[in-house]
Short mmCIF file of C-alpha atoms in Angstrom, two decimals:
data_model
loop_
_atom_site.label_atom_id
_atom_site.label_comp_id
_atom_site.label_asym_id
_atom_site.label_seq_id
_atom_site.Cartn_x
_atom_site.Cartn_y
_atom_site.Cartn_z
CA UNK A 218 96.80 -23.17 -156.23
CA UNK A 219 97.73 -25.17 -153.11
CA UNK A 220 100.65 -22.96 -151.75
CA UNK A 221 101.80 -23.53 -148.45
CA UNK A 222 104.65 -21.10 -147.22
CA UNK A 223 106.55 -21.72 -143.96
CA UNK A 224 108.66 -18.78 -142.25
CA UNK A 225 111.24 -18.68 -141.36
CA UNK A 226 113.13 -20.54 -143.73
CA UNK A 227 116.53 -20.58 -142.24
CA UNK A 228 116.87 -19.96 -138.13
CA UNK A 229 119.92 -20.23 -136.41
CA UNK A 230 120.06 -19.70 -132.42
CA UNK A 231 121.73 -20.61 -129.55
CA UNK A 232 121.53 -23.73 -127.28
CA UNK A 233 118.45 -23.12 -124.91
CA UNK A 234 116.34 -20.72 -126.38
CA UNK A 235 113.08 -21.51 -128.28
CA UNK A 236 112.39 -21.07 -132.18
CA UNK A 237 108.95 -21.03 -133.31
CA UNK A 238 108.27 -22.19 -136.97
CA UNK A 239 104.88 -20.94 -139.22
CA UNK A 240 102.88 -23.36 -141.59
CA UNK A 241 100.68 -20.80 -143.62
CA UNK A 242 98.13 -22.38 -146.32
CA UNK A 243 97.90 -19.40 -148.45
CA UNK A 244 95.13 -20.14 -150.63
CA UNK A 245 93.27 -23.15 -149.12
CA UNK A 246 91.88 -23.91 -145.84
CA UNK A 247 93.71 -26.78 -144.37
CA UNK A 248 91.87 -29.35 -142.06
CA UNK A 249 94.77 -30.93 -141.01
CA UNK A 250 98.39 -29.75 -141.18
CA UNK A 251 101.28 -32.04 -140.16
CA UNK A 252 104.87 -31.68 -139.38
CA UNK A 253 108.04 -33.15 -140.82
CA UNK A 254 111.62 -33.63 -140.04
CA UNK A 255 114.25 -34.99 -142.30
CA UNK A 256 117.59 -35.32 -141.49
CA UNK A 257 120.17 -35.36 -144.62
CA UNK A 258 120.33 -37.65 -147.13
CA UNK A 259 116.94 -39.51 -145.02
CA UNK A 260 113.40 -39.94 -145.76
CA UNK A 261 110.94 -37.39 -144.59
CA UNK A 262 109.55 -38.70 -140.47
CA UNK A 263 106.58 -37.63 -139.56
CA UNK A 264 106.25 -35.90 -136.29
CA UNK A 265 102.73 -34.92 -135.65
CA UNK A 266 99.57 -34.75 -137.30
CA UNK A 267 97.48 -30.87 -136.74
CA UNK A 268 93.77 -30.56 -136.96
CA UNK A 269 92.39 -27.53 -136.29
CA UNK A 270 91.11 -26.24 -132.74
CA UNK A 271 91.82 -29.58 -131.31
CA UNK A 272 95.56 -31.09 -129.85
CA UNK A 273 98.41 -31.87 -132.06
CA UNK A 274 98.57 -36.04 -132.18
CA UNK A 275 102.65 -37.13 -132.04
CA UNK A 276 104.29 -39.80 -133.56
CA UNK A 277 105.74 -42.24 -131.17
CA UNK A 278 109.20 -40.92 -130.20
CA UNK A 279 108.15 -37.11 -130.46
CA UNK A 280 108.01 -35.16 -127.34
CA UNK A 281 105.18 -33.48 -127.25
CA UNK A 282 106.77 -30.59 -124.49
CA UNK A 283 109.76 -29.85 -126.44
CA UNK A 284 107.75 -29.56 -129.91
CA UNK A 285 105.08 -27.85 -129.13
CA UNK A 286 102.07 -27.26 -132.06
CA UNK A 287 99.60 -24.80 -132.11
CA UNK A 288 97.11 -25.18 -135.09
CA UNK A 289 95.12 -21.58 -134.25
CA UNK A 290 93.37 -21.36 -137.77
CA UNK A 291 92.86 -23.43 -141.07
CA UNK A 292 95.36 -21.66 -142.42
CA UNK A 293 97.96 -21.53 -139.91
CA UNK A 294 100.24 -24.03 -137.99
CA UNK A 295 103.12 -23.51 -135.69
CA UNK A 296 105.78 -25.54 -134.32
CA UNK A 297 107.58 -24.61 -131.41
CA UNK A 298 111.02 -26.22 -130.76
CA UNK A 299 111.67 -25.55 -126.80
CA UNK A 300 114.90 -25.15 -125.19
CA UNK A 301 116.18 -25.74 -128.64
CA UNK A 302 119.60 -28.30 -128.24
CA UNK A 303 122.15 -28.90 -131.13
CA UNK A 304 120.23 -32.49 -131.73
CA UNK A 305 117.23 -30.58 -133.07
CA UNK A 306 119.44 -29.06 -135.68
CA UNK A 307 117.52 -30.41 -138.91
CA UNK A 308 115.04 -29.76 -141.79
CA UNK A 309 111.43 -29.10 -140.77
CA UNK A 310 108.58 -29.14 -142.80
CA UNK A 311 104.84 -28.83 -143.06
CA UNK A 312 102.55 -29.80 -145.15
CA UNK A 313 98.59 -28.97 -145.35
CA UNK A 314 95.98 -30.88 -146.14
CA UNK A 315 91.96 -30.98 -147.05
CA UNK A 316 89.76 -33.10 -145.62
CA UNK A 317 89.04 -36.01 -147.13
CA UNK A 318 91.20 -35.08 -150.18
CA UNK A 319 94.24 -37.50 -150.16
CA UNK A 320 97.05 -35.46 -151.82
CA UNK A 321 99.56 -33.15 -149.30
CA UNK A 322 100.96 -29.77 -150.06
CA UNK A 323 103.82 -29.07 -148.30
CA UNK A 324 105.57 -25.89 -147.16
CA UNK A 325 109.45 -25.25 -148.69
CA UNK A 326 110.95 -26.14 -144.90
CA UNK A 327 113.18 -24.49 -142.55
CA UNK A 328 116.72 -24.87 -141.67
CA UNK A 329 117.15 -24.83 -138.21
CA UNK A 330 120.50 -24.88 -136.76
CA UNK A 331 121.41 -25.00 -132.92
CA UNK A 332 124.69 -23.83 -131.85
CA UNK B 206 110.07 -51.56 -139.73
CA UNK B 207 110.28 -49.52 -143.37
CA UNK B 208 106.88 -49.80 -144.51
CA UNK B 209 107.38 -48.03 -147.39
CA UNK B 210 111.01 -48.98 -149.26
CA UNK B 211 112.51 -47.42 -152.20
CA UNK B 212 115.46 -49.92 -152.59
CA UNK B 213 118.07 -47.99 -155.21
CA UNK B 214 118.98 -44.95 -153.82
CA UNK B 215 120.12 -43.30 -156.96
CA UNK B 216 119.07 -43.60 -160.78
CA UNK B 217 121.05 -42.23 -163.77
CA UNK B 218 119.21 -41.80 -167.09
CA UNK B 219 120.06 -40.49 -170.50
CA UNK B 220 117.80 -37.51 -171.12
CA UNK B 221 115.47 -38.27 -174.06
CA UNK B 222 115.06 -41.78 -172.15
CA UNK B 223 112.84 -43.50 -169.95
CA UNK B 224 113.39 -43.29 -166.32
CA UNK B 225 111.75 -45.46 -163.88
CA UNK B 226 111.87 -45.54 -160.46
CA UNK B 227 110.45 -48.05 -157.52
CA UNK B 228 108.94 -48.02 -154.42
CA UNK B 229 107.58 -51.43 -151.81
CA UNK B 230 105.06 -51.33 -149.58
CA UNK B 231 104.50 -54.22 -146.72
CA UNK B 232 101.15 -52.64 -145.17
CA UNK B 233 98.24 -54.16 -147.33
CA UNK B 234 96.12 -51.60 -145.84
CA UNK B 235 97.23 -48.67 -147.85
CA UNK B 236 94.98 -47.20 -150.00
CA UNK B 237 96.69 -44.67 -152.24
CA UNK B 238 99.84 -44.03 -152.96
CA UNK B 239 101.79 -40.61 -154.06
CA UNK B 240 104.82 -39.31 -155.71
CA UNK B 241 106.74 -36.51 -154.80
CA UNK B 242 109.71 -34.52 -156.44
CA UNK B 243 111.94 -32.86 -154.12
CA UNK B 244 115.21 -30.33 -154.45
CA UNK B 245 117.68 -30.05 -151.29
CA UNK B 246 116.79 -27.12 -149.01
CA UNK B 247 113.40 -27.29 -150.57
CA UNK B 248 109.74 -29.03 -149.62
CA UNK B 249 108.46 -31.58 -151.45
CA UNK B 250 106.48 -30.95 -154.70
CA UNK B 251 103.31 -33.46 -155.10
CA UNK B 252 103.74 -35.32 -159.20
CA UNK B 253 101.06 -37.68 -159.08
CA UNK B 254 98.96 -40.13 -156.75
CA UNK B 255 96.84 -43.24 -157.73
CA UNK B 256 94.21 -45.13 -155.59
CA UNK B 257 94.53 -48.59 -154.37
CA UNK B 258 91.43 -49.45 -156.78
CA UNK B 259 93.32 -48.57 -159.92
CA UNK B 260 96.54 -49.88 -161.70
CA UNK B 261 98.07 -46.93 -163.70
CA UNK B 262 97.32 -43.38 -163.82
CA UNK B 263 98.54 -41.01 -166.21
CA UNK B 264 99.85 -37.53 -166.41
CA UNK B 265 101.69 -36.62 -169.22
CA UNK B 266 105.38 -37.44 -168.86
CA UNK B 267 104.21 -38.98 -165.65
CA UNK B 268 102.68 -42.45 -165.34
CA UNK B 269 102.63 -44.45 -162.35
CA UNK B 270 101.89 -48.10 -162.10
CA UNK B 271 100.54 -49.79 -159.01
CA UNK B 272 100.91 -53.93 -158.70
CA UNK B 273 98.94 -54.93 -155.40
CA UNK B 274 99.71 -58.44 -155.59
CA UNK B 275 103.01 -57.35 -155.47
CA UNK B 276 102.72 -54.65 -153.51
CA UNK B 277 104.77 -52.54 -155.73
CA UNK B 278 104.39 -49.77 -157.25
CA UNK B 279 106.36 -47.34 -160.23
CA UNK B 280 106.87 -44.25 -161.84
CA UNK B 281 107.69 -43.80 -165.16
CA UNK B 282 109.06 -40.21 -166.72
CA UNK B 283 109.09 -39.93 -170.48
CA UNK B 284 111.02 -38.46 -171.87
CA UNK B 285 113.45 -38.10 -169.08
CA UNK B 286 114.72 -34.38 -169.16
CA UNK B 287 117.49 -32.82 -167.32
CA UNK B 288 115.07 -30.96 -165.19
CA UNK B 289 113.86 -33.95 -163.54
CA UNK B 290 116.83 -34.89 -161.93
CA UNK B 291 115.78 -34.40 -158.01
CA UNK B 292 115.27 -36.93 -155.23
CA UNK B 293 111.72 -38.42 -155.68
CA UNK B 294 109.92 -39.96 -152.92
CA UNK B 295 107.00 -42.34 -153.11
CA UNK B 296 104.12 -42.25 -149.76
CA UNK B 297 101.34 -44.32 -149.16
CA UNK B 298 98.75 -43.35 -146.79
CA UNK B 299 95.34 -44.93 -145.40
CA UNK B 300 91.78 -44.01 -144.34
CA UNK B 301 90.92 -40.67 -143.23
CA UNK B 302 93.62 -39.34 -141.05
CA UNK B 303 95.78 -38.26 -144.15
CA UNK B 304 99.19 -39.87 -142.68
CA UNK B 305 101.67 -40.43 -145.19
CA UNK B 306 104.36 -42.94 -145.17
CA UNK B 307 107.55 -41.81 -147.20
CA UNK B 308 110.17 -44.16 -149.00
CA UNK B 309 113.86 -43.43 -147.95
CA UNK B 310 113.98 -41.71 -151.53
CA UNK B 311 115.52 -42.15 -154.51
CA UNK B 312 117.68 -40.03 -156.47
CA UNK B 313 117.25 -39.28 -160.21
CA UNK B 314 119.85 -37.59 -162.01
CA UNK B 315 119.14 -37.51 -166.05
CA UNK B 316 122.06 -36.76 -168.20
CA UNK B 317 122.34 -34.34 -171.21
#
């Protein structure tokens, strides 16, 4: 129980276009969903917290217009990375959670590279 | 400002042995605490939590102590195995919004 897939796993595209990233819950219905971003060999930073039907809440230093979030259902996220730029090459990830259940599930990430 | 601080970034254990790894917290206001395992390219796998209100929980090979005065917390794997070698990554989190604050990581790798 608890799977959480993301697709797709590995993206590579071109300076300027946009890449949009799924967060599926696959056998649980996920309150809140929340979006990751590690960068190698770092710790796992948080970039915005996803409740469903309601706006995505950022971290401090996320910009909200160039990752946009979309939480549609309880069992599905996305993250859109606009005007993608070789900076935003990096490891995302999602996890999923239930309310008022503590742990996190997350997805397996996705590579995204930038050229 | 590293709430959350896993201060040795790599651990090498004998396998058979007992491996324990670390994690600091400065925010008094967490109230539980997890442990994940995690392989490059991969997400994070959830081992084990505990709640501020306890001081150990247990589950099998996996057994991680929490010290509030001390604001520290560990996790202990015995017998180490070879499979366990991963990056492991404590988070603490608080109330009901289900943020998690992650360690930097640490890195186990558990020798034949």
């Amino acid at each position: 129980g608890a799977v959480v897939s993301q697709h797709p796993s590995w993206v590579i595209c071109k300076s300027g276009t946009s890449v949009k990233i799924e967060c599926r819950s696959l056998d649980f219905q996920a309150t809140t969903m929340f979006w990751y971003r590690q960068f190698p060999k770092q710790s796992l930073m948080l970039m915005a917290t996803s409740n469903e039907g309601s706006k995505a809440t950022y971290e401090q230093g996320v910009e909200k217009d160039k990752f946009l979030i979309n939480h549609a259902s309880l069992t599905l996220s996305t993250l859109t990375v606009t005007s993608a730029h070789p900076e935003d090459s990096s490891f995302y990830i999602c996890s999923a959670r239930v309310a008022g259940i503590e742990t996190q599930y997350f997805g397996p990430g996705t590579r995204l590279l930038v050229l | 400002d590293q709430q959350v601080k896993q201060n040795s970034p790599s651990l090498s254990v004998q396998e058979g042995r007992i491996s324990i790894l670390n994690c600091d917290y400065t925010n008094s206001m967490f109230d539980y605490f997890l442990w994940y395992k995690k392989y490059p390219a991969e997400g994070p796998t959830f081992l084990i939590s505990i709640s501020s209100i306890k001081d150990k929980n247990e589950d099998g090979r996996f057994t991680v102590f929490l010290n509030k005065s001390a604001k520290h917390l560990s996790l202990h794997i015995v017998p180490s195995q070879p499979g366990d070698s991963a990056v492991y990554f404590c988070a603490a989190g608080s109330g009901n919004t289900g943020k998690l604050i992650f360690g930097q990581g640490t890195t186990l790798q558990v020798k034949p």
